[in-house]
Coordinates of C-alpha atoms and ligand atoms in Angstrom, one line a residue:
X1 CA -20.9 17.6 -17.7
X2 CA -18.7 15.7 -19.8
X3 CA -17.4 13.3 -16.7
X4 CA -20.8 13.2 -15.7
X5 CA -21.5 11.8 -19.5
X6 CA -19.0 9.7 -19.3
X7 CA -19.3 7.8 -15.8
X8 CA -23.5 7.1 -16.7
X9 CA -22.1 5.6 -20.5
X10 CA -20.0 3.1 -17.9
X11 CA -22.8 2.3 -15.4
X12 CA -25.2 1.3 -17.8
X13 CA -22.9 -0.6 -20.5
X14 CA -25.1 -3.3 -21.0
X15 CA -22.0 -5.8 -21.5
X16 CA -21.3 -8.6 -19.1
X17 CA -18.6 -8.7 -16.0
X18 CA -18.9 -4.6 -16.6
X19 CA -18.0 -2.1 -14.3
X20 CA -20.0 -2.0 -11.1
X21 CA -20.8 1.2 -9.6
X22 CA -18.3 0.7 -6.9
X23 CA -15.7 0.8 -9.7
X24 CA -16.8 4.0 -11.0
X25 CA -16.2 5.6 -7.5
X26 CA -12.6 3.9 -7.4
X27 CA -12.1 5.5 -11.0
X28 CA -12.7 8.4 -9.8
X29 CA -10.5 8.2 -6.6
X30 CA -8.0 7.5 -8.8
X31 CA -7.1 10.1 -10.8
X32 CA -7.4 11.6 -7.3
X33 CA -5.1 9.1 -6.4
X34 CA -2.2 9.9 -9.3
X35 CA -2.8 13.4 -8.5
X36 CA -1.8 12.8 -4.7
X37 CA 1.2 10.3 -5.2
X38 CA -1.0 7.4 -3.7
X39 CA 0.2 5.0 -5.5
X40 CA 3.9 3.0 -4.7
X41 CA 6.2 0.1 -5.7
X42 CA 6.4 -3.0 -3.9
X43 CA 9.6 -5.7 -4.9
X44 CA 9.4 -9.1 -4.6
X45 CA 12.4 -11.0 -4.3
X46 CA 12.7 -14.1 -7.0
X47 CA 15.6 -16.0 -5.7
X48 CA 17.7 -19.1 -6.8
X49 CA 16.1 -22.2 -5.5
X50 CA 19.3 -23.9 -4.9
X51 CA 21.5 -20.7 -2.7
X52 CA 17.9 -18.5 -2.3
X53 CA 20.0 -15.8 -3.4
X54 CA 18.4 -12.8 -4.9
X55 CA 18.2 -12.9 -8.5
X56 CA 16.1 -10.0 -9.0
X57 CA 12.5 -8.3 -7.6
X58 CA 9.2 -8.3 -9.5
X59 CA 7.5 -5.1 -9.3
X60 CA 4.2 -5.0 -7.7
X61 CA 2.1 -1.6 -7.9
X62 CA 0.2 -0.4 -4.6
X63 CA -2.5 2.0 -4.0
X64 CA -2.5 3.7 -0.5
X65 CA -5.8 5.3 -0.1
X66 CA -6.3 7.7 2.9
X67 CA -10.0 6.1 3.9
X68 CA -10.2 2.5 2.0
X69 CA -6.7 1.5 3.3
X70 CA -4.4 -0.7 0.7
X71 CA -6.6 -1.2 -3.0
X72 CA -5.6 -4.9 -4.1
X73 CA -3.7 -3.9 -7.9
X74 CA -5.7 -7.1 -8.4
X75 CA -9.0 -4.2 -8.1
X76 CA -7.5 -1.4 -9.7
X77 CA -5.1 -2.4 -12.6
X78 CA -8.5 -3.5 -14.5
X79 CA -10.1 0.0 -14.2
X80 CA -6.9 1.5 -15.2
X81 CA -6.4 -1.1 -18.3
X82 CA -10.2 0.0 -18.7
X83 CA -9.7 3.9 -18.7
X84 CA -6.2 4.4 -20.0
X85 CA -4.8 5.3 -16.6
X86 CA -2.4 2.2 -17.0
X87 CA 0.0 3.7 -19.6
X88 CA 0.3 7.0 -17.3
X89 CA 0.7 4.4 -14.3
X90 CA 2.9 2.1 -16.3
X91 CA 5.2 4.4 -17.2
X92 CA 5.8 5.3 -14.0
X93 CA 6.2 2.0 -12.9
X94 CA 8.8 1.0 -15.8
X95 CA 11.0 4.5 -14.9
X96 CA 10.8 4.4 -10.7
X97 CA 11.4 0.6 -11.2
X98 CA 14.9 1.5 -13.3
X99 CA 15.8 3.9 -11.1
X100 CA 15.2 1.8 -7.9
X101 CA 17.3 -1.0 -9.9
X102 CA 19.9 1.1 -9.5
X103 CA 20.2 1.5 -5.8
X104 CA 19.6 -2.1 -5.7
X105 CA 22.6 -3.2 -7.3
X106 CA 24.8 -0.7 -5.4
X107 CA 23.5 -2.2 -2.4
X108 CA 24.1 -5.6 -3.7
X109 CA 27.6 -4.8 -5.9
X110 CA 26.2 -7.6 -8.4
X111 CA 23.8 -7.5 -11.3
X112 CA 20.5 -8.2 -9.8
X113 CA 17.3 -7.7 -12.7
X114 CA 14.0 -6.0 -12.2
X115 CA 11.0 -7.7 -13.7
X116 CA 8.5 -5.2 -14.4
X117 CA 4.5 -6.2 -15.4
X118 CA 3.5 -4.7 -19.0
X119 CA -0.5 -4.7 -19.2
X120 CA -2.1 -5.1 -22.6
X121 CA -3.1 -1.7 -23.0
X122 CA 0.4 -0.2 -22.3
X123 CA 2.0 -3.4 -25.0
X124 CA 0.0 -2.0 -27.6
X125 CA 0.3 2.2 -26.9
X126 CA 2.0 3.6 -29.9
X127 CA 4.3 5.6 -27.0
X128 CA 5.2 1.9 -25.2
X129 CA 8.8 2.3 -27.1
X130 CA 9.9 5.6 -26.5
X131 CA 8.6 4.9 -22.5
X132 CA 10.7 2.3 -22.8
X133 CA 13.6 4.3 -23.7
X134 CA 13.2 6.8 -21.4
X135 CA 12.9 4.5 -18.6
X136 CA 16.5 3.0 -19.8
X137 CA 17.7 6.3 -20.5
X138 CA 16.7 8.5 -17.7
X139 CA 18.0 5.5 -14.9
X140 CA 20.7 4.3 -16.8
X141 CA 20.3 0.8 -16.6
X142 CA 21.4 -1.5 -18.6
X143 CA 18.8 -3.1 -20.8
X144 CA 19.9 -6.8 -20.2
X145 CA 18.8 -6.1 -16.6
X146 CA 15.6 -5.5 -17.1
X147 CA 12.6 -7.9 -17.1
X148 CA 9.2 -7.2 -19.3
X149 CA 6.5 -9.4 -18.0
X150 CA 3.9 -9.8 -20.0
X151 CA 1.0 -12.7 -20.7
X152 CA 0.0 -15.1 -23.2
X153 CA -2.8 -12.7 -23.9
X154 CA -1.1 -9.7 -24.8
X155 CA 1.0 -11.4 -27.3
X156 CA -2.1 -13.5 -29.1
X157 CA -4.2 -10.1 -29.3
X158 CA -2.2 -8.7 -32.2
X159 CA 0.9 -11.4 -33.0
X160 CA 2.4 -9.5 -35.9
X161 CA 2.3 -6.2 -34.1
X162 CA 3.8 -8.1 -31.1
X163 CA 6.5 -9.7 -33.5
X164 CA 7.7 -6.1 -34.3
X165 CA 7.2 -4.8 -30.3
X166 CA 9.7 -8.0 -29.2
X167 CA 12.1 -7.5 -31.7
X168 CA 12.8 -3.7 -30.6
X169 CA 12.7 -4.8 -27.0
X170 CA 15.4 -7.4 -27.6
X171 CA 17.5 -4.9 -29.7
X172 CA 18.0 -3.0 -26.2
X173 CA 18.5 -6.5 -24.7
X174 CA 15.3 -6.4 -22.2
X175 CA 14.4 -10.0 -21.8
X176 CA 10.6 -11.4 -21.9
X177 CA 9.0 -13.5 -19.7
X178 CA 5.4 -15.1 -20.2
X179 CA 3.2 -14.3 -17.4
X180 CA 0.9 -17.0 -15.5
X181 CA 2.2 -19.4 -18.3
X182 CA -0.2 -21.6 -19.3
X183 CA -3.1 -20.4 -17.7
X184 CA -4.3 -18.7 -21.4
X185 CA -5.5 -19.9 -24.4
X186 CA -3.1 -19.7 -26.8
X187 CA -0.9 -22.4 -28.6
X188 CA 2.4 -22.9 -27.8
X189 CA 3.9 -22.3 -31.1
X190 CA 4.6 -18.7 -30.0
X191 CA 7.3 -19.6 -28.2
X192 CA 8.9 -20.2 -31.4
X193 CA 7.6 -17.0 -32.8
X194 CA 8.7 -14.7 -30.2
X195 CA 11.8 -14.3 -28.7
X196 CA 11.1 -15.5 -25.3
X197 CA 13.5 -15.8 -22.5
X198 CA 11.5 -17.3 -19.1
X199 CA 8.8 -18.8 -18.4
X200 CA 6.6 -17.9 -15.3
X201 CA 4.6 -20.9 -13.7
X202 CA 1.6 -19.4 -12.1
X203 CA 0.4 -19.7 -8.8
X204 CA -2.3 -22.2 -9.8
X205 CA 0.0 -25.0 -10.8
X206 CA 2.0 -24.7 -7.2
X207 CA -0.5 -24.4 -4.9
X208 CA -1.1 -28.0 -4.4
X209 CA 2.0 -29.1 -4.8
X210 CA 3.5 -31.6 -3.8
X211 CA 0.6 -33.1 -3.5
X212 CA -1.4 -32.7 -6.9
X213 CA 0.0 -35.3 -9.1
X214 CA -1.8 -33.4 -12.3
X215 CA -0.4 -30.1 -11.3
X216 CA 3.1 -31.9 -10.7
X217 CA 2.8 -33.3 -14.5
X218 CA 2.2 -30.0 -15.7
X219 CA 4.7 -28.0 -14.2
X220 CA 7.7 -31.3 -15.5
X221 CA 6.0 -30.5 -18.5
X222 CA 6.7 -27.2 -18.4
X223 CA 10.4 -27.6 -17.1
X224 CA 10.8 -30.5 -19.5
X225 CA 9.9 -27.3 -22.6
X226 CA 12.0 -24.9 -21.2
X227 CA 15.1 -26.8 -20.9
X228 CA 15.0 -27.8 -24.5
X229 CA 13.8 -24.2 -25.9
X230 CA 16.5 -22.8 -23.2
X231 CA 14.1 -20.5 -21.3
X232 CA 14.5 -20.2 -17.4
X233 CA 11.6 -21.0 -15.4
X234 CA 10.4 -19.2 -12.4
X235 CA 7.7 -20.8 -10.4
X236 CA 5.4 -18.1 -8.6
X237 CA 3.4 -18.6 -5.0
X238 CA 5.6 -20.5 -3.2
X239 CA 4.5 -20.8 0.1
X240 CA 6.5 -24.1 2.0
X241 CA 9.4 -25.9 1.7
X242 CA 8.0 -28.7 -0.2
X243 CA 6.7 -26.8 -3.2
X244 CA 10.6 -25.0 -3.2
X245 CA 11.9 -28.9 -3.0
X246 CA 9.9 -30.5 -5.2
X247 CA 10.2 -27.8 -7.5
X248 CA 14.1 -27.2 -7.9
X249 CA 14.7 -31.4 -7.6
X250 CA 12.8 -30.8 -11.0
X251 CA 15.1 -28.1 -12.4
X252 CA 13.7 -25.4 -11.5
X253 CA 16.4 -22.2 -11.4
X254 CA 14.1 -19.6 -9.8
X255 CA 11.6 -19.4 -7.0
X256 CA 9.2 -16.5 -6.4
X257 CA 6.7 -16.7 -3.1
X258 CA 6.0 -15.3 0.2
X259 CA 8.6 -18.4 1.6
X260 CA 11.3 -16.7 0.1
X261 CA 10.5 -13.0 0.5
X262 CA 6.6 -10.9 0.2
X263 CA 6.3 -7.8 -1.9
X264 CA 8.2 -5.2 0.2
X265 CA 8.7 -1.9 -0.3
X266 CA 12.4 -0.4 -1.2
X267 CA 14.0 -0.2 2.1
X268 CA 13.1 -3.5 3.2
X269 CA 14.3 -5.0 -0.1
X270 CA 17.5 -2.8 0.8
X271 CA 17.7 -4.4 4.3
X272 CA 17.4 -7.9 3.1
X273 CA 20.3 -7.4 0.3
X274 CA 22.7 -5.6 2.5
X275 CA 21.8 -8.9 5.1
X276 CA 22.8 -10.9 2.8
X277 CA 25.5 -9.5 1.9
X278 CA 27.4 -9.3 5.3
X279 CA 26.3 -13.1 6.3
Ligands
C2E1 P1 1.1 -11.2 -11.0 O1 1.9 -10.4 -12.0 O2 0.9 -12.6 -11.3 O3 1.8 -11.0 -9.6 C1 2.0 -12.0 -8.7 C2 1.0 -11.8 -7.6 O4 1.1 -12.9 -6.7 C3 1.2 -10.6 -6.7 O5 -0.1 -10.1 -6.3 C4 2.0 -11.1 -5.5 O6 1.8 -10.3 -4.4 C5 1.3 -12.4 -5.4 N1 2.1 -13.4 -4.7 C6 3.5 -13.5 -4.7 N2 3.9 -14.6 -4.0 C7 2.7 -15.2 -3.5 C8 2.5 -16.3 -2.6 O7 3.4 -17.0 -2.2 N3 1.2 -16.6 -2.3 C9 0.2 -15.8 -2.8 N4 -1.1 -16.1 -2.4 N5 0.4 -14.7 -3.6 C10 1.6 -14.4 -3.9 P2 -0.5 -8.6 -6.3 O8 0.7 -7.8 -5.9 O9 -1.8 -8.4 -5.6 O10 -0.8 -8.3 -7.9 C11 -1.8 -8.9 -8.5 C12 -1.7 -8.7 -10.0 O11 -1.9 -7.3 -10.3 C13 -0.4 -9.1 -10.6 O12 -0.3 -10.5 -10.8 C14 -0.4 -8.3 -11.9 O13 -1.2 -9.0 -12.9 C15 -1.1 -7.0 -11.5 N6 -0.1 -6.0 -11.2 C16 0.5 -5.7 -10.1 N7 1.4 -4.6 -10.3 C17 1.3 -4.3 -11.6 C18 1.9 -3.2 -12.4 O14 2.8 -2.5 -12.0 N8 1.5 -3.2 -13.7 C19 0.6 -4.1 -14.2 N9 0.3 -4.0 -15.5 N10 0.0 -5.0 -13.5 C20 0.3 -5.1 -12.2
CA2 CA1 3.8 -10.6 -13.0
CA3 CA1 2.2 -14.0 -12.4
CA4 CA1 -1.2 -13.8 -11.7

């Protein structure tokens, strides 16, 4: 009776962009989904633009479901953020991701970095710390390789809380990059409050590349910032050769897109290192 309370309370919130019904149906297949191990890691390769060496992988969550096929994380990570699934999910993510890590670099016998996506919700759990930890603990990793992703967002939602939450993540040397930079609303003087180490350029500002000559101001801009705070920049959705080009004859270190690698799962990434490796 209670879940039956609970599911009517979310179809008929009265607020805007709510739930639709055919979310509270996926909700419920997903704790259905947890419960079966449906849900997996994907890695996507971010690579040096100049060698397209891999750097490190992003961490991309997937849902399997037997009937509906592949959930977009696009679908699901807002009904989890919504519900609370995402720090049970995240959690996961953050340890399996360390642990993966792991293999990679004994694959690779060099340092790559895993870059893992931190939502809001999970940022702001009183537990995100000691999840942390464990991840770190339990995989053996060594902080400095390991990525926190998080947005713009995130950190402008509660900045002195956020202050405290960076400091502790730098003391076990995970570095911090800003999501889908400059696709929020904030001001940039956080990057002079927070210790920040990369920059993310999202998707948006690449697509029309080289083509765009607004997007192409923004993203010098962006390189322009980041070499004189000394971030790294990655830029994400690269697709051709002349979005890599025009983008590293700009300064650009790091490249993430489906020209340099999609979201694969562990043994491809494993394939491609060791290919790389013996070329
Ligand atoms: P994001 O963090 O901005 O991730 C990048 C998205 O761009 C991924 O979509 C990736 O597959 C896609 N992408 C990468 N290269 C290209 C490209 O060249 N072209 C195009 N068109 N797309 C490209 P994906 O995997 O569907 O994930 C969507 C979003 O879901 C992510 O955006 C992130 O916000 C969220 N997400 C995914 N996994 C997790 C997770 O483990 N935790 C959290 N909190 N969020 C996640
Ligand atoms: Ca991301
Ligand atoms: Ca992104
Ligand atoms: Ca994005």
């Amino acid at each position: 009776a209670k879940e039956t309370g609970k599911a009517r309370c979310v179809v008929y919130s009265p607020r805007q962009n709510g739930p639709s019904e055919h979310d509270i149906s996926l909700e419920a297949a997903m704790f259905q989904a947890v419960r079966e191990g449906e849900f997996m890691l994907h890695y996507q390769p971010i690579v040096d633009a100049r060698t397209r060496e891999i750097e490190g992988f992003e961490t991309l969550m997937r849902w399997k479901h037997p009937t509906l096929g592949m959930v977009s994380p696009a679908r699901f990570i807002p009904i989890a953020e919504t519900n609370g699934l995402i720090n049970l999910l995240g959690a996961w993510a953050l340890k399996a991701a360390c642990v993966q890590l792991k293999q990679f670099q004994e694959v690779a016998k060099r340092p790559l970095y895993i870059s893992v996506n931190i939502s809001p919700r999970q940022f702001r759990n009183d537990k995100f710390l000691d999840v942390l930890d464990d991840a770190i603990t339990y995989s053996g990793l060594s902080g400095e390789h390991l990525v926190l992703e998080i947005t713009e967002g995130t950190l402008m939602i509660d900045p002195a809380h956020a202050e405290t939450i960076l400091g502790k993540m730098a003391e076990r040397r995970a570095r911090i990059a800003i999501d889908d930079f400059g696709t929020g609303y904030s001001s940039l003087a956080y990057l002079k409050r927070f210790p920040i180490s990369v920059l993310k350029i999202d998707r948006a500002f690449i697509r029309d590349l080289p083509g765009s000559q607004k997007d192409g101001a923004i993203c010098n801009a962006v390189l322009d910032l980041a070499r004189h705070l000394s971030l790294s920049v990655v830029a994400e959705g690269v697709e051709t050769e002349e979005q890599l080009a025009y983008m590293r004859e700009r300064g650009c270190q790091y490249i993430q897109g489906y020209l340099t690698g999609k979201p694969m799962a562990a043994n491809v990434a494993i394939a491609a290192l060791n290919e790389r490796r013996y070329k």
